[in-house]
Coordinates of C-alpha atoms and ligand atoms in Angstrom, one line a residue:
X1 CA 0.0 0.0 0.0
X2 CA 1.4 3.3 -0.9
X3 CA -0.2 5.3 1.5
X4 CA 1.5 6.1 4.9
X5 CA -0.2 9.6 5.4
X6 CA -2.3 10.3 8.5
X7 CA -4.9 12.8 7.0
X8 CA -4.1 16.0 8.5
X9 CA -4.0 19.4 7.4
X10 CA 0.0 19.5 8.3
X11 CA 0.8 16.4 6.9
X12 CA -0.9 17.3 3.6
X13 CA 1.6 20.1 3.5
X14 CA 4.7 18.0 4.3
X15 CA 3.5 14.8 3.1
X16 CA 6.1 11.9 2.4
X17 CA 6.0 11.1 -1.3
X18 CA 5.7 7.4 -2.7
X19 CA 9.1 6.9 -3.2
X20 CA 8.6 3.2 -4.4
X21 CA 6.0 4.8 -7.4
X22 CA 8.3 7.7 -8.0
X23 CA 12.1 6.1 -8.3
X24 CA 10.4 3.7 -10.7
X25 CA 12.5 4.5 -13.6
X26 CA 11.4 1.6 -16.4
X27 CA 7.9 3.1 -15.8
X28 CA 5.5 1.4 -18.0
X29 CA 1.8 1.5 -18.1
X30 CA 2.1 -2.1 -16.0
X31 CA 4.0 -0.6 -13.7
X32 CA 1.6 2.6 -12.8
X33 CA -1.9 0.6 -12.9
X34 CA -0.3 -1.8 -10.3
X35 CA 0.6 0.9 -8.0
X36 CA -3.1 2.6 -8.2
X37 CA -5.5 1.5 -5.8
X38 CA -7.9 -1.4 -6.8
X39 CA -11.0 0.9 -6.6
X40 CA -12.0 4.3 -5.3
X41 CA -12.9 4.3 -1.9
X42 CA -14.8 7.2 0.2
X43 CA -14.0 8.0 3.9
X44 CA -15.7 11.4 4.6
X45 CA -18.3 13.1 2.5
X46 CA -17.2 16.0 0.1
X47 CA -15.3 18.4 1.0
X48 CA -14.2 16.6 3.7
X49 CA -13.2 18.2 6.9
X50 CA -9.8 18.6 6.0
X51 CA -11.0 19.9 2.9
X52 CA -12.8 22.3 4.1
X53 CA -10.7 23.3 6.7
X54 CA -7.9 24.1 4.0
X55 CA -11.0 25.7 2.4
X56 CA -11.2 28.5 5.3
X57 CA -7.8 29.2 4.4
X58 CA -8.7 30.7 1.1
X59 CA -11.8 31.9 1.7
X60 CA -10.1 35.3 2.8
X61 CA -7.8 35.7 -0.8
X62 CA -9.9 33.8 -3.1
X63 CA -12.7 33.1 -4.7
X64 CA -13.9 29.6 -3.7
X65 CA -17.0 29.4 -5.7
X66 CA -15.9 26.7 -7.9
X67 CA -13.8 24.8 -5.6
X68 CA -14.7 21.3 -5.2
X69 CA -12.4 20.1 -2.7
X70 CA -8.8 20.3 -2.1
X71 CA -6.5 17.9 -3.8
X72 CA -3.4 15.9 -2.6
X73 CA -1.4 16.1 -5.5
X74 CA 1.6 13.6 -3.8
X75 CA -1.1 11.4 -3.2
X76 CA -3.1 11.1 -6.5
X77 CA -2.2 8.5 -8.8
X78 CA -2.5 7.1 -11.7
X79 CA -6.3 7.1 -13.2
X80 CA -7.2 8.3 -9.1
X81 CA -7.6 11.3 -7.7
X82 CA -6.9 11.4 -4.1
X83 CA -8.4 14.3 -1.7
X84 CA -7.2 15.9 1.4
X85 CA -9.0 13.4 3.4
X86 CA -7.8 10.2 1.6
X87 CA -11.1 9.9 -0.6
X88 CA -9.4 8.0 -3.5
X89 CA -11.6 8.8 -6.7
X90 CA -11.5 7.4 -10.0
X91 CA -11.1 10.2 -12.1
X92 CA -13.0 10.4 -15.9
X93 CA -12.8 14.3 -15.7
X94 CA -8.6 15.2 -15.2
X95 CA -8.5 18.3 -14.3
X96 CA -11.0 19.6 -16.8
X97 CA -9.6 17.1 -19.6
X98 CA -5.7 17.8 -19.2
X99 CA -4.2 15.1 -17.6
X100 CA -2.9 12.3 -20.2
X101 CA -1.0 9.9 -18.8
X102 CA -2.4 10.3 -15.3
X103 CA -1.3 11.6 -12.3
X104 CA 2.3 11.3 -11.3
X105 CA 3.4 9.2 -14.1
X106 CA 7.2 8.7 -13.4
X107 CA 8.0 9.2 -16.7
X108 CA 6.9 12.6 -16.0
X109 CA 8.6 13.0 -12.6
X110 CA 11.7 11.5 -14.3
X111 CA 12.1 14.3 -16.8
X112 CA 13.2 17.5 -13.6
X113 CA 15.7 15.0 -12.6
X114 CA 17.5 15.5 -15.8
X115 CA 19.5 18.6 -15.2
X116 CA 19.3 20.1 -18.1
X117 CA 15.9 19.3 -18.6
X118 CA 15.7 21.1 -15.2
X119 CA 17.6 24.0 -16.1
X120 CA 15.5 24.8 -19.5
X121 CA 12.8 25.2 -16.8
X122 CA 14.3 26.9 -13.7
X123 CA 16.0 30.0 -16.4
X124 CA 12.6 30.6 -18.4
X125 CA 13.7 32.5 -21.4
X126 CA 11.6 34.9 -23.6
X127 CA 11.3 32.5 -26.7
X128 CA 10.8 34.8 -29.2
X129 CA 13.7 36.7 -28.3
X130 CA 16.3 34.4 -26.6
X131 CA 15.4 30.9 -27.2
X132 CA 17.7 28.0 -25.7
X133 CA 20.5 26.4 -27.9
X134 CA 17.6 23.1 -27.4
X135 CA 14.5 25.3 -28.6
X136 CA 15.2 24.2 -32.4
X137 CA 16.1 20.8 -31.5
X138 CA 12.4 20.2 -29.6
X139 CA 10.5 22.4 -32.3
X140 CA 11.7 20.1 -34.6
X141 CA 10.9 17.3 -32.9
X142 CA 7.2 18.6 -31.9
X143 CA 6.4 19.4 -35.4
X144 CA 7.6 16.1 -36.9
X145 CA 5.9 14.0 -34.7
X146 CA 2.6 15.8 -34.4
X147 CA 2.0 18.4 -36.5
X148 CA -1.2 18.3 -38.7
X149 CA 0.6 18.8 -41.9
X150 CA 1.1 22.3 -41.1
X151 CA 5.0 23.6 -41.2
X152 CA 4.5 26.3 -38.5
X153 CA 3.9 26.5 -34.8
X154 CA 3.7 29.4 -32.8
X155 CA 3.5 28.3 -28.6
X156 CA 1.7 30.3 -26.3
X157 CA 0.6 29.7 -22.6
X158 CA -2.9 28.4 -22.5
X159 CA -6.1 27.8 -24.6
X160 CA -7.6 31.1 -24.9
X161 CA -4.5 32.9 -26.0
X162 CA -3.6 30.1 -28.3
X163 CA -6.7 31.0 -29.9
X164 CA -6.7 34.5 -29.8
X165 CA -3.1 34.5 -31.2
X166 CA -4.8 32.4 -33.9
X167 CA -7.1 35.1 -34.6
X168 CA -4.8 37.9 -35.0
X169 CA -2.9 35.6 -37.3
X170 CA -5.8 35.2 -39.9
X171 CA -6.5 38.9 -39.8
X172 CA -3.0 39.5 -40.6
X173 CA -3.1 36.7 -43.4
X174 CA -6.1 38.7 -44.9
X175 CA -4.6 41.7 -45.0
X176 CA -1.6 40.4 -46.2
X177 CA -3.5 39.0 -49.3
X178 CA -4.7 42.0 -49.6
X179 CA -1.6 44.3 -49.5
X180 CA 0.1 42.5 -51.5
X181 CA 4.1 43.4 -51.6
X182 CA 3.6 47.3 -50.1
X183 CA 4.6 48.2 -47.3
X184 CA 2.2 50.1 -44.2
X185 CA 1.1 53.3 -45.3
X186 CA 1.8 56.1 -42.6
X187 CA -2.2 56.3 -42.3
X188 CA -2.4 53.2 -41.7
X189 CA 0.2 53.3 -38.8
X190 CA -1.3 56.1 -37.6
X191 CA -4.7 55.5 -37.7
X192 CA -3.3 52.0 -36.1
X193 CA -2.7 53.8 -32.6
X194 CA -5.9 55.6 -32.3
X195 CA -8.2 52.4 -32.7
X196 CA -9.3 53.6 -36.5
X197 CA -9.7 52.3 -39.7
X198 CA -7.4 52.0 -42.2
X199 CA -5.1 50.7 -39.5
X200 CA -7.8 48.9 -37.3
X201 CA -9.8 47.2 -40.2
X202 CA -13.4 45.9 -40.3
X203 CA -12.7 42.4 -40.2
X204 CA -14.6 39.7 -38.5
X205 CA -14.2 35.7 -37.2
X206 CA -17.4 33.7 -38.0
X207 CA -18.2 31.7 -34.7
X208 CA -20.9 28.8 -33.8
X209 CA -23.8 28.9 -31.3
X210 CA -22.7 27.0 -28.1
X211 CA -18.9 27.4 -29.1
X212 CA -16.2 28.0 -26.4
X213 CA -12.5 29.0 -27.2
X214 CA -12.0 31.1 -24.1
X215 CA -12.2 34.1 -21.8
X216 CA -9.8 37.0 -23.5
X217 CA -11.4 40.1 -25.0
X218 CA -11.6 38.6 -28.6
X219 CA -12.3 35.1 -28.4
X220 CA -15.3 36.1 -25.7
X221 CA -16.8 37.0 -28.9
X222 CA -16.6 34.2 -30.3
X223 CA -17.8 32.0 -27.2
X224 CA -21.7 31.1 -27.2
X225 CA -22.0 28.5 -24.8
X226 CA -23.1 30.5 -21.5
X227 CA -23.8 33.6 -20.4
X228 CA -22.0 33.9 -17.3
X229 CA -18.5 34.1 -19.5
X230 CA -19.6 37.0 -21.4
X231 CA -21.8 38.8 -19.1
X232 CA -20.5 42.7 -18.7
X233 CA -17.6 42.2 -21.5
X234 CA -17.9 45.0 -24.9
X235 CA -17.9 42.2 -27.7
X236 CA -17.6 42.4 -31.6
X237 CA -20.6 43.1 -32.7
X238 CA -20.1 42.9 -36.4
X239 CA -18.5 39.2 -35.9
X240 CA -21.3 36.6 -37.5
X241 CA -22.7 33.5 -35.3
X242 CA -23.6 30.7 -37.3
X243 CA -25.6 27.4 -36.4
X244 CA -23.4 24.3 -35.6
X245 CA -25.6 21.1 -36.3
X246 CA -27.6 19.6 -33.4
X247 CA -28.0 16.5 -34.1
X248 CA -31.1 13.8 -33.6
X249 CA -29.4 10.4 -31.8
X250 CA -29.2 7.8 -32.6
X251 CA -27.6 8.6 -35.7
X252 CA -28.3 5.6 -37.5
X253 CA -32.0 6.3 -37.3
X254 CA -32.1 9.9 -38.4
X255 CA -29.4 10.4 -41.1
X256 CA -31.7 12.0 -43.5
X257 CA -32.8 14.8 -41.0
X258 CA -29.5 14.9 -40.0
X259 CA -28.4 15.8 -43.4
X260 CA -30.5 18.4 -43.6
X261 CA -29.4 19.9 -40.7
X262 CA -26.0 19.8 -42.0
X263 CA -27.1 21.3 -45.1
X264 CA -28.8 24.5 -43.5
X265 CA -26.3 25.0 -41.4
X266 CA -23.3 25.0 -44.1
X267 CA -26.1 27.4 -46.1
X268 CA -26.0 29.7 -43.4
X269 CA -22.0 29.8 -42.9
X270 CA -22.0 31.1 -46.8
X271 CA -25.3 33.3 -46.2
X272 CA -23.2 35.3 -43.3
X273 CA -20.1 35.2 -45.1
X274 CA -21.8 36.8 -47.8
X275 CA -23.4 39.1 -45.6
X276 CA -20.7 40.7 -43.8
X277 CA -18.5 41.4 -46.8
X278 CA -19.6 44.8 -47.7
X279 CA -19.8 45.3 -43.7
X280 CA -17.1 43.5 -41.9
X281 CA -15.7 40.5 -43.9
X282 CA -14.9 37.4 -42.6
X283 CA -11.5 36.9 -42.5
X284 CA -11.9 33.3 -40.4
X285 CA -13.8 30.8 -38.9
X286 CA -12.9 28.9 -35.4
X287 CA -14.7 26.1 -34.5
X288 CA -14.4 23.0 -32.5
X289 CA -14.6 19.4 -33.9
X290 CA -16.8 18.6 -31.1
X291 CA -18.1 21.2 -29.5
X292 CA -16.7 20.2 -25.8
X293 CA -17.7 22.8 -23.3
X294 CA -20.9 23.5 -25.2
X295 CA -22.4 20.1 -24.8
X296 CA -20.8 17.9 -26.4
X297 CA -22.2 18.5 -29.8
X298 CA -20.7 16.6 -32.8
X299 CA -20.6 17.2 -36.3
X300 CA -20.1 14.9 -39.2
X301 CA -16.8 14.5 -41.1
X302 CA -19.1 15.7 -44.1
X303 CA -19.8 19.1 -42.8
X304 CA -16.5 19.6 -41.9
X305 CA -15.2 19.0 -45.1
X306 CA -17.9 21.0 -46.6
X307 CA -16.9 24.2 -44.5
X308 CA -13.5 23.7 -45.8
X309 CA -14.8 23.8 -49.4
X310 CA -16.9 27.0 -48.5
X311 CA -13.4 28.5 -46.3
X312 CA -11.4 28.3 -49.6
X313 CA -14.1 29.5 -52.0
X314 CA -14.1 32.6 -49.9
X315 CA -10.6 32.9 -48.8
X316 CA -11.5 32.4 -45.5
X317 CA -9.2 31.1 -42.5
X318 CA -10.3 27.7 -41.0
X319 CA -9.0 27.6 -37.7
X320 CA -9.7 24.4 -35.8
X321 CA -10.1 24.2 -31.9
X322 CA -8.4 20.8 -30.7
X323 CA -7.4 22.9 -27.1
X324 CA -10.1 19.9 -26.0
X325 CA -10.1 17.5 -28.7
X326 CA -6.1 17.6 -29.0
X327 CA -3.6 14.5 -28.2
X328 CA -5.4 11.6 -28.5
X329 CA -8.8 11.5 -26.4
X330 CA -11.0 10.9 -29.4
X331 CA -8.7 7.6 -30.6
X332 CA -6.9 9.8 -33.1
X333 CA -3.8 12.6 -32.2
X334 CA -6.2 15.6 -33.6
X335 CA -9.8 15.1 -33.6
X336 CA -10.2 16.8 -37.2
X337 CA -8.2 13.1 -38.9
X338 CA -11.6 11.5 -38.3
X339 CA -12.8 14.2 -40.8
X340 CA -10.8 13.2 -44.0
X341 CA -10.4 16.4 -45.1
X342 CA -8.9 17.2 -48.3
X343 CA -6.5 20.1 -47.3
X344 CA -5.0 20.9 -43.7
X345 CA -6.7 23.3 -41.8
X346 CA -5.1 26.4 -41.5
X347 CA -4.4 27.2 -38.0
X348 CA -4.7 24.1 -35.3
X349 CA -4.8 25.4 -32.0
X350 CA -4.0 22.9 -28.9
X351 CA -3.8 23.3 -24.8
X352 CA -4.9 21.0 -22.4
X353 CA -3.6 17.7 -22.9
X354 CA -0.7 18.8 -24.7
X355 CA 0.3 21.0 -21.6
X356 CA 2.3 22.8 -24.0
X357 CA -0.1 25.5 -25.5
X358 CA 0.3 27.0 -28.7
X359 CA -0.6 26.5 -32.6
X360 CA 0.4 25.0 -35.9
X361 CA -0.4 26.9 -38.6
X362 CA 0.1 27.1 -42.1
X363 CA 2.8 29.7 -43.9
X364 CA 0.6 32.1 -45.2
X365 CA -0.6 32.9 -41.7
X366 CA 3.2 33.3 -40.3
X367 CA 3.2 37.1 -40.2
X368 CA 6.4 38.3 -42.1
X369 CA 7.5 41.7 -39.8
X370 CA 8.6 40.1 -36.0
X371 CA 6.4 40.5 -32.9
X372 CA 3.1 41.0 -34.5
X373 CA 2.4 37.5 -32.9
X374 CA 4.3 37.4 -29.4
X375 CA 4.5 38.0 -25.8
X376 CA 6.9 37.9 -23.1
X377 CA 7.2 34.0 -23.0
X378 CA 6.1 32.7 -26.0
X379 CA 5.5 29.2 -24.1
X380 CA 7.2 27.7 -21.4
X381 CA 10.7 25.0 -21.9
X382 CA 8.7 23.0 -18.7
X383 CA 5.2 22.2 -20.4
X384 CA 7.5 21.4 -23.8
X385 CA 9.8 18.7 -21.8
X386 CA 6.7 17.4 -20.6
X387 CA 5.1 16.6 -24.0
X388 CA 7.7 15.7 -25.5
X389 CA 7.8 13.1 -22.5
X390 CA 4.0 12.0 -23.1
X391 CA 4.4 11.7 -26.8
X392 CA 7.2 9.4 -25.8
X393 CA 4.7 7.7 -23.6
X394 CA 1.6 7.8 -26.1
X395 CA 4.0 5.9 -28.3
X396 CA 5.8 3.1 -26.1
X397 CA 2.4 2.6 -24.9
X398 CA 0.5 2.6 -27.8
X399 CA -2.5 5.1 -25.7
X400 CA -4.0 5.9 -28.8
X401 CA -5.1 1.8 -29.2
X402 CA -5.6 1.5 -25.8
X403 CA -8.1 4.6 -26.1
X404 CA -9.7 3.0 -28.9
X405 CA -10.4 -0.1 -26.7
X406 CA -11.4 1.8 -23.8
X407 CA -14.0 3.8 -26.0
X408 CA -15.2 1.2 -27.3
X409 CA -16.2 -0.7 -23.7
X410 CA -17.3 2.7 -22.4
X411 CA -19.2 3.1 -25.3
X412 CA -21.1 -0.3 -25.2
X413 CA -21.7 -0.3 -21.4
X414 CA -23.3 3.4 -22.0
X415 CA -25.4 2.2 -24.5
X416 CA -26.6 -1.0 -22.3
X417 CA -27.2 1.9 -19.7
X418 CA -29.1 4.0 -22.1
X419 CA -31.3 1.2 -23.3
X420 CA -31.8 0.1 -19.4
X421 CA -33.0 3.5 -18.5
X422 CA -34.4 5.2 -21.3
X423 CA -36.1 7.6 -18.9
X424 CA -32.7 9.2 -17.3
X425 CA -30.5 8.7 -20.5
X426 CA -30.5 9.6 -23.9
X427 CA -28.5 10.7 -27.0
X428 CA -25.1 8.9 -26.6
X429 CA -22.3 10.0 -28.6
X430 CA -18.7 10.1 -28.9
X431 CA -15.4 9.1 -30.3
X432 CA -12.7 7.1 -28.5
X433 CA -13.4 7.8 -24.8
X434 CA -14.1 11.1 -25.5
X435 CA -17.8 10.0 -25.1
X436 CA -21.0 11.9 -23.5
X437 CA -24.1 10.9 -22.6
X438 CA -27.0 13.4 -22.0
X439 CA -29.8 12.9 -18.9
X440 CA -33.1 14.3 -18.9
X441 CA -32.5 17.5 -18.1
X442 CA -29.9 19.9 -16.0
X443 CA -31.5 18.9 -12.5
X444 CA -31.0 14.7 -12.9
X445 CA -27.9 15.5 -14.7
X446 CA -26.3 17.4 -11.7
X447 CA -27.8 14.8 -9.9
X448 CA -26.3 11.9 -11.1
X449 CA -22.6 13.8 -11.1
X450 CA -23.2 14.1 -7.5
X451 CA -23.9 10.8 -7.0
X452 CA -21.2 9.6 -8.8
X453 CA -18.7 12.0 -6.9
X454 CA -20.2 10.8 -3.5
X455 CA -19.8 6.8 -4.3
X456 CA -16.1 7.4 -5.5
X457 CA -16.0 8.7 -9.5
X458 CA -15.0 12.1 -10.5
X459 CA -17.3 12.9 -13.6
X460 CA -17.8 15.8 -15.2
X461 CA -20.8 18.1 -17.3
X462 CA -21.2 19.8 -20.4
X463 CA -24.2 22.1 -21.7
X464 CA -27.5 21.3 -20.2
X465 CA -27.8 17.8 -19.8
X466 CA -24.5 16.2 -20.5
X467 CA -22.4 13.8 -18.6
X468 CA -18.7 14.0 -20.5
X469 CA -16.2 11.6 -19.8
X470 CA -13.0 12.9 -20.2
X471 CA -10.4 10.1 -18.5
X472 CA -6.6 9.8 -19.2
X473 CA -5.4 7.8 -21.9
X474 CA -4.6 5.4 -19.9
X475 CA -7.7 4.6 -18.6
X476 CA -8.4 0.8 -19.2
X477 CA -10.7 -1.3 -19.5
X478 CA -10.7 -2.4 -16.1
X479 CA -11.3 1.5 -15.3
X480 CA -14.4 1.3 -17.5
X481 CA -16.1 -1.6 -15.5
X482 CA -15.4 -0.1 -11.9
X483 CA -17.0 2.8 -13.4
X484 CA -19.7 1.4 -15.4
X485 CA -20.5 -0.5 -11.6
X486 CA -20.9 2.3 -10.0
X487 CA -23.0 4.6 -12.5
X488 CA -25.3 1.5 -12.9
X489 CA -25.5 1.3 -9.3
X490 CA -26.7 5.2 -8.9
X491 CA -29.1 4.5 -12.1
X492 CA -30.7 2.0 -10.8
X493 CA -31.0 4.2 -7.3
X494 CA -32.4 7.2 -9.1
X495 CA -35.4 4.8 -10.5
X496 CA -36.6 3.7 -8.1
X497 CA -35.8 -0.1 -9.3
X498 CA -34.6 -2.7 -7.3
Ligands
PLP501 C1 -12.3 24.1 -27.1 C2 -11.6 25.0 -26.1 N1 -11.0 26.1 -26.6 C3 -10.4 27.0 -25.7 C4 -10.4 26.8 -24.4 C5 -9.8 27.8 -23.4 O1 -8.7 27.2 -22.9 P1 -8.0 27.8 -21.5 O2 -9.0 27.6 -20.5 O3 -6.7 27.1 -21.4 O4 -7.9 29.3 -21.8 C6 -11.1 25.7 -23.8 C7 -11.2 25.4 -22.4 O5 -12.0 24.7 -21.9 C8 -11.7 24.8 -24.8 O6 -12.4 23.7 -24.3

């Protein structure tokens, strides 16, 4: 047993690591599943005291609102989340979907031993100005091992700057176009300062309903999935919102009305396009291959190719959201290979699983003049040692089979579910384990994430109604079944059934 902690506030603090799990240098993914627990396992309710007693800490500085429960981070392992009072929780949720090879993988803790490793991260260096004699070494190797066919990549520090960065880059592209080989005009670097046209142009980023790319100024405006993100913030009121398709489950059953709705939608990206051109032109379009934060919402490889066709008869930018849908969760690296699509995207942004944040992106987007697209960091040597340590991983490993074969469990036992309690589940849907289920409604949904968090699973929700399951890539199949156990359990509590 690798816990010798008595659950104390203090001891939290200065907890003894797990030596055994961490000095484990051949780690494989043997070796970490036999040093999880054999289940989750519940002492107090949640927060526990020592949660909340940590808790009262904060309350003064911070705003606790959110907070679910403090963690122990030396503790948690694996595909388990462990709390400050020794709850041990399987985890299908990972820190909002960025944890993928678990927690404390000792590949991971390996990589700070090495001391140059170490030192890349303890003298952080402004990339863009004074990268490290390894930077071109691990660009390299991050761009031939998982680029989407695109030759650039610009790394930033999290999802919504990835994206906004993204944005500014297709806005430059289109000008660019547009300028052709001149130089600025001194009106237009005037003009530039004082927040007026020519220098600030009309341009515009088409945006779905129930999108979200994140919380900065501009890609607020393109975030439609609830109002408590945007309430109070000035947004871009020129930038178009078009339908992404809703979908009737199962699938199989309503493809004809579900072709339709593909159709109107896609009609409706070209009506606004159209639209906005004498008023504020689209110069791109972001959207998520599944919508993740917004419900869940998928749409078919069809549409997505047909938005591509509509991006280049336009000249529009595509730029395609994998910040949730990035490094493998769906059974593919990027969630946009399931699509088939004749031409790489444009821009692929990524976050989250990837620690590293940042996006590829093709060259006509590379602005040519320097800091147009840059901040003081530019990305962070630490988050890149670490993916280059999980891609090592996903490939010893093979997570992206081992994803596929978890899906495909998860996906089976969900469906027995669904078919055993038509009246709490509907609509399943996913790809790889990157799977969500909805209930009937917000109130049983919440419900049953309670439920689940109360006998031992950390699950997560989406939109309205869904449950999202959002586990590490090494969650196995043995992961599945303890979990399919438990929600069947709560099911079968909700209705009543014996
Ligand atoms: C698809 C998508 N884009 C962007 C973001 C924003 O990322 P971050 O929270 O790192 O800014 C998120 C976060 O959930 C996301 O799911």
């Amino acid at each position: 047993m690798f816990l010798k902690i008595r659950p104390t506030p203090e001891s939290i603090i200065k907890t003894e690591i797990c030596v055994k799990f961490l000095s484990n240098q051949a780690a494989s993914l043997k070796n970490v599943i036999e040093e999880e627990p054999s289940g989750p396992s519940m002492k107090t309710s949640i927060p526990g005291p020592n949660s909340l007693e940590l808790m009262s800490k904060l309350k003064n500085v911070y705003n606790l609102g959110a907070i679910q429960y403090i963690v122990n981070y030396e503790k948690s392992i694996g595909n388990y989340i462990i709390d400050a009072d020794d709850n041990v929780l399987l985890d299908t949720f990972t820190q909002i979907s960025t944890l993928p090879i678990g927690y404390n993988h000792p590949a991971l803790m390996e990589s700070f031993k090495n001391q140059s490793n170490l030192r890349s991260m303890i003298n952080r260096p402004a990339l863009g100005v004074y990268p490290g004699v390894d930077w071109p070494k691990r660009m390299e190797n991050i761009l031939k091992q998982v680029s989407p066919k695109l030759s650039k990549i610009t790394p930033m520090m999290c999802g919504a700057c990835s994206n906004e960065n993204a944005i500014k880059s297709a806005f430059m592209a289109y000008k660019a176009r547009e300028r052709g080989a001149r130089e600025f005009t001194e009106d237009e670097k005037n003009s530039s300062i004082m927040n007026q046209r020519p220098g600030c142009p009309d341009l515009s980023i088409l945006s779905f309903k129930g999108a979200f790319h994140g919380r900065t100024i501009a890609t607020l405006s393109c975030t439609h999935s609830l109002y408590i993100h945007k309430m109070d913030i000035p947004s871009f009121q020129n930038w178009p919102i078009a339908t992404y398709p809703l979908y009737k489950y199962p699938l199989e059953e309503n493809e004809r009305e579900n072709k339709e709705i593909d159709k109107s939608c896609l009609e409706e990206v070209e009506y606004l396009i159209e639209k906005n051109k004498n008023i504020c032109p689209v110069a791109g379009i972001i959207i998520e291959p599944i919508q993740s934060e917004g419900g869940d919402n998928h749409a078919s490889p069809d549409f997505f190719r047909n938005l591509q066709a509509i991006c280049k008869k336009h000249s529009v930018i595509l730029i395609i959201d994998e910040v949730q849908t990035g490094c493998g969760p769906t059974g593919k690296f990027w969630c946009h290979e399931h699509f088939d699509l004749p031409h790489p995207p444009d821009i692929v942004t990524f976050s989250k699983k990837m620690q590293m944040a940042g996006f590829f992106h093709s060259e006509e987007t590379m602005p040519e003049q320097p800091s147009r697209i840059f901040n003081t960091w530019m990305g962070d040597p630490g988050k890149t040692i670490l993916l280059e340590t999980i891609l090592g991983v996903m490939k010893s490993e093979n997570l992206l089979d081992q994803v596929q074969r978890s899906g495909k469990r998860l996906y089976s036992g969900l469906e027995k579910l669904q078919n055993e309690f038509p009246e709490l589940l509907h609509s399943l849907r996913g790809r790889g384990t990157f799977i969500a289920v909805n209930a009937h409604g917000r109130p049983l949904r919440d419900t049953i994430i309670n439920n689940l968090k109360k006998n031992g699973v950390q699950s997560g929700g989406c939109g309205q109604e869904a449950i999202r399951h959002r586990p590490a890539l090494i969650f196995q199949e043995r992961h599945v079944d303890i979990y399919l156990d438990i929600l069947r359990k709560i099911l079968k509590e909700i209705s009543g059934r014996n």
